[in-house]
Structures are given as C-alpha cells and as structure tokens.
C-alpha positions as semicolon CSV with decimal commas, in nm:
position;residue;x (nm);y (nm);z (nm)
1;E;0,671;-5,215;-7,008
2;T;0,373;-5,235;-6,810
3;N;0,550;-5,325;-6,493
4;T;0,762;-4,989;-6,541
5;N;0,425;-4,810;-6,615
6;T;0,288;-4,977;-6,263
7;I;0,591;-4,837;-6,059
8;T;0,580;-4,480;-6,216
9;M;0,219;-4,466;-6,127
10;K;0,239;-4,621;-5,781
11;L;0,563;-4,317;-5,732
12;S;0,350;-4,033;-5,900
13;F;0,062;-4,157;-5,658
14;A;0,298;-4,143;-5,392
15;L;0,459;-3,760;-5,446
16;V;0,123;-3,646;-5,496
17;A;-0,016;-3,787;-5,150
18;A;0,296;-3,663;-4,962
19;F;0,271;-3,301;-5,134
20;A;-0,134;-3,329;-5,037
21;A;-0,014;-3,388;-4,689
22;S;0,241;-3,148;-4,678
23;A;-0,007;-2,844;-4,812
24;T;-0,250;-2,936;-4,583
25;A;-0,042;-2,915;-4,274
26;F;0,078;-2,609;-4,358
27;S;-0,246;-2,425;-4,457
28;P;-0,451;-2,196;-4,196
29;A;-0,722;-2,392;-3,997
30;P;-1,082;-2,242;-4,046
31;V;-1,153;-1,994;-3,783
32;E;-1,491;-2,035;-3,602
33;R;-1,684;-1,717;-3,528
34;A;-1,785;-1,673;-3,184
35;S;-2,120;-1,643;-3,139
36;T;-2,265;-1,307;-3,017
37;A;-2,574;-1,450;-2,901
38;M;-2,635;-1,518;-2,513
39;N;-2,677;-1,889;-2,488
40;M;-2,729;-1,914;-2,086
41;D;-3,105;-1,941;-1,959
42;R;-3,170;-1,712;-1,625
43;R;-3,037;-1,955;-1,354
44;T;-2,694;-1,967;-1,487
45;A;-2,701;-1,544;-1,594
46;A;-2,779;-1,499;-1,226
47;G;-2,538;-1,759;-1,064
48;Q;-2,253;-1,548;-1,286
49;I;-2,390;-1,218;-1,162
50;A;-2,368;-1,355;-0,817
51;A;-2,030;-1,483;-0,858
52;G;-1,879;-1,126;-0,997
53;A;-2,085;-0,973;-0,688
54;A;-1,902;-1,192;-0,475
55;V;-1,561;-1,114;-0,619
56;L;-1,610;-0,704;-0,605
57;A;-1,745;-0,768;-0,250
58;G;-1,428;-0,909;-0,132
59;V;-1,211;-0,587;-0,306
60;P;-1,244;-0,360;-0,069
61;S;-1,142;-0,531;0,201
62;L;-0,822;-0,540;0,014
63;A;-0,762;-0,207;0,103
64;L;-0,805;-0,256;0,444
65;A;-0,489;-0,466;0,483
66;D;-0,267;-0,389;0,802
67;G;0,043;-0,596;0,724
68;A;0,227;-0,287;0,634
69;K;0,399;-0,259;0,964
70;S;0,771;-0,329;0,927
71;A;1,057;-0,197;1,114
72;S;1,115;0,085;0,876
73;T;0,709;0,193;0,823
74;R;0,662;0,197;1,234
75;S;1,006;0,400;1,252
76;R;0,901;0,632;0,970
77;A;0,595;0,657;1,141
78;K;0,711;0,748;1,475
79;G;0,948;1,010;1,332
80;I;0,736;1,167;1,119
81;Y;0,381;1,196;1,364
82;G;0,566;1,175;1,646
83;Q;0,736;1,550;1,599
84;R;0,455;1,683;1,463
85;I;0,330;1,553;1,814
86;A;0,621;1,705;1,987
87;G;0,622;2,054;1,793
88;L;0,307;2,108;1,976
89;E;0,503;2,158;2,292
90;A;0,458;2,537;2,256
91;A;0,077;2,554;2,175
92;V;-0,019;2,301;2,451
93;N;0,189;2,558;2,727
94;A;0,011;2,858;2,544
95;G;-0,296;2,688;2,545
96;D;-0,357;2,695;2,203
97;F;-0,643;2,458;2,140
98;G;-0,701;2,535;1,769
99;A;-0,344;2,436;1,701
100;V;-0,359;2,121;1,883
101;A;-0,664;2,051;1,739
102;A;-0,544;2,106;1,381
103;E;-0,268;1,796;1,438
104;K;-0,565;1,554;1,491
105;N;-0,462;1,355;1,196
106;A;-0,104;1,329;1,365
107;F;-0,216;1,185;1,706
108;I;-0,443;0,946;1,469
109;L;-0,127;0,817;1,235
110;Y;0,137;0,783;1,525
111;N;-0,138;0,573;1,740
112;S;-0,195;0,357;1,406
113;G;0,128;0,321;1,267
114;A;0,394;0,369;1,513
115;L;0,245;0,171;1,784
116;T;0,251;-0,253;1,749
117;S;0,118;-0,377;2,050
118;K;-0,304;-0,368;2,056
119;A;-0,245;-0,315;2,439
120;T;-0,039;0,000;2,335
121;K;-0,213;0,124;2,095
122;A;-0,565;0,122;2,329
123;Q;-0,400;0,300;2,583
124;A;-0,232;0,571;2,334
125;V;-0,589;0,584;2,220
126;K;-0,726;0,650;2,549
127;E;-0,456;0,940;2,592
128;T;-0,555;1,129;2,281
129;N;-0,951;1,081;2,385
130;A;-0,838;1,284;2,683
131;I;-0,628;1,534;2,494
132;F;-0,938;1,619;2,275
133;A;-1,206;1,586;2,580
134;A;-0,958;1,880;2,737
135;I;-0,979;2,076;2,387
136;R;-1,346;2,029;2,361
137;G;-1,380;2,126;2,727
138;K;-1,108;2,456;2,722
139;D;-0,948;2,332;2,974
140;A;-0,576;2,424;2,981
141;G;-0,487;2,273;3,279
142;A;-0,610;1,891;3,169
143;L;-0,469;1,993;2,806
144;K;-0,097;2,016;2,961
145;S;-0,170;1,685;3,186
146;A;-0,295;1,457;2,910
147;Y;-0,041;1,593;2,660
148;A;0,266;1,543;2,892
149;T;0,105;1,198;2,993
150;Y;0,091;1,115;2,612
151;K;0,419;1,221;2,552
152;A;0,552;1,033;2,802
153;S;0,412;0,675;2,760
154;N;0,453;0,671;2,360
155;G;0,839;0,841;2,425
156;I;0,775;1,093;2,182
157;E;1,054;1,373;2,182
158;L;1,157;1,649;1,991
159;I;1,470;1,547;1,776
160;T;1,711;1,839;1,657
161;A;1,934;1,789;1,413
162;D;2,337;1,901;1,469
163;K;2,483;1,919;1,105
164;E;2,826;1,987;1,292
165;T;2,849;1,655;1,461
166;G;2,674;1,421;1,234
167;Q;2,489;1,371;0,960
168;G;2,089;1,352;0,978
169;Y;1,959;1,109;0,708
170;S;2,150;0,854;0,496
171;N;1,825;0,821;0,237
172;D;1,521;0,959;0,120
173;Y;1,307;0,696;0,295
174;D;1,457;0,850;0,621
175;F;1,169;1,033;0,785
176;K;1,431;1,328;0,842
177;A;1,500;1,387;0,463
178;R;1,338;1,698;0,401
179;T;1,296;1,823;0,691
180;K;1,489;2,049;0,948
181;A;1,616;1,760;1,162
182;G;1,765;1,589;0,884
183;A;2,037;1,831;0,815
184;I;2,356;1,686;0,642
185;Y;2,705;1,827;0,706
186;V;2,868;1,914;0,351
187;R;3,240;2,035;0,377
C-alpha cells in the first residue's frame, strides 16, 4: 500500500507540475511602463538634436532632384512649352513685348525640361537672355532676331493637327491631350 501511495503521490505531483508549467506558459507577461523621465545628460541631448538637424538639413536637397529626365518628360516639356513659345510668333512680329514677357516661364521650363546637354542648355539660356534683353530695351528688331535664333537652334515649330489625316494623341500623358493640337478623329 505504501508503494502505491508513493506512486500516486509522485504521479499527482508530476501532473500538478505539468499544469503549473502550462499555466505559466500561456499567462500574459508582465508589462513594464516606460519611464517618462528623460534619462540623458546634456551631451547626449545635444548629440540627438544635432543628428536630427543634420537629417532635416538634407531633406530640402531631395526636392532639388534632377533625375526625372526620361524621354517622355523631355517630349512633354518640348511639346507643352515649345508650343507656347511657338505661339508667340504673331506677338513677336507685332512687337508685343508684354505678351512675350508674360511667357517668360515657358522659356525657363523649356530650357530646363526639354534640353539635356549642358552645352545646349547654356546656349538656350544665352538666347533666352537675348530675347529678354531686347524686351527690356524695347527693340522690336532685336526681339525678332533673337526669337528666330532661339526657335531655329532649338527646333521649335508650331504643331497643327488635322483630324482628317490621323489621331492627335494616344494617351493622357501626351502633351497634345486637351489642346488644339490633340484633335482625335471620331467616325
């Protein structure tokens, strides 16, 4: 009888130990609250502030990224701003300095978006400056000459669409979409 009591005792102790082990395995872990006190000295705080300032100082340079010069963005810039520049032909011939000056951004955006090589871009900026120097000097002859030079050296021509002979554009990213040059033939 003592032998069976000992076996029963050992078995019941093993079962209690197994239940206790499984109960602790599935119980939630105690949660420690984070201290709200700042446990750092001045040197550590200054280092963290300096690191944060360095990160923030680098953020504006991301906005100056100049890598979006794919063939489609160049084509779009040539189309949109080149057409605005080509549309100034009548204003230049009439000597309307205000109309040409109002399209200053078209020249700037054409030079920065449509031209890829630095030499071509520098030449276009020089020609743009000649156009606006003629406007400041109110010299209609110099304006015509500088405008003709700029158009010829950059290959700017007015595009006209004939909806009887073909489609003006094929997607919304095309520069001719939603313009007069983007007529679509519909049967």
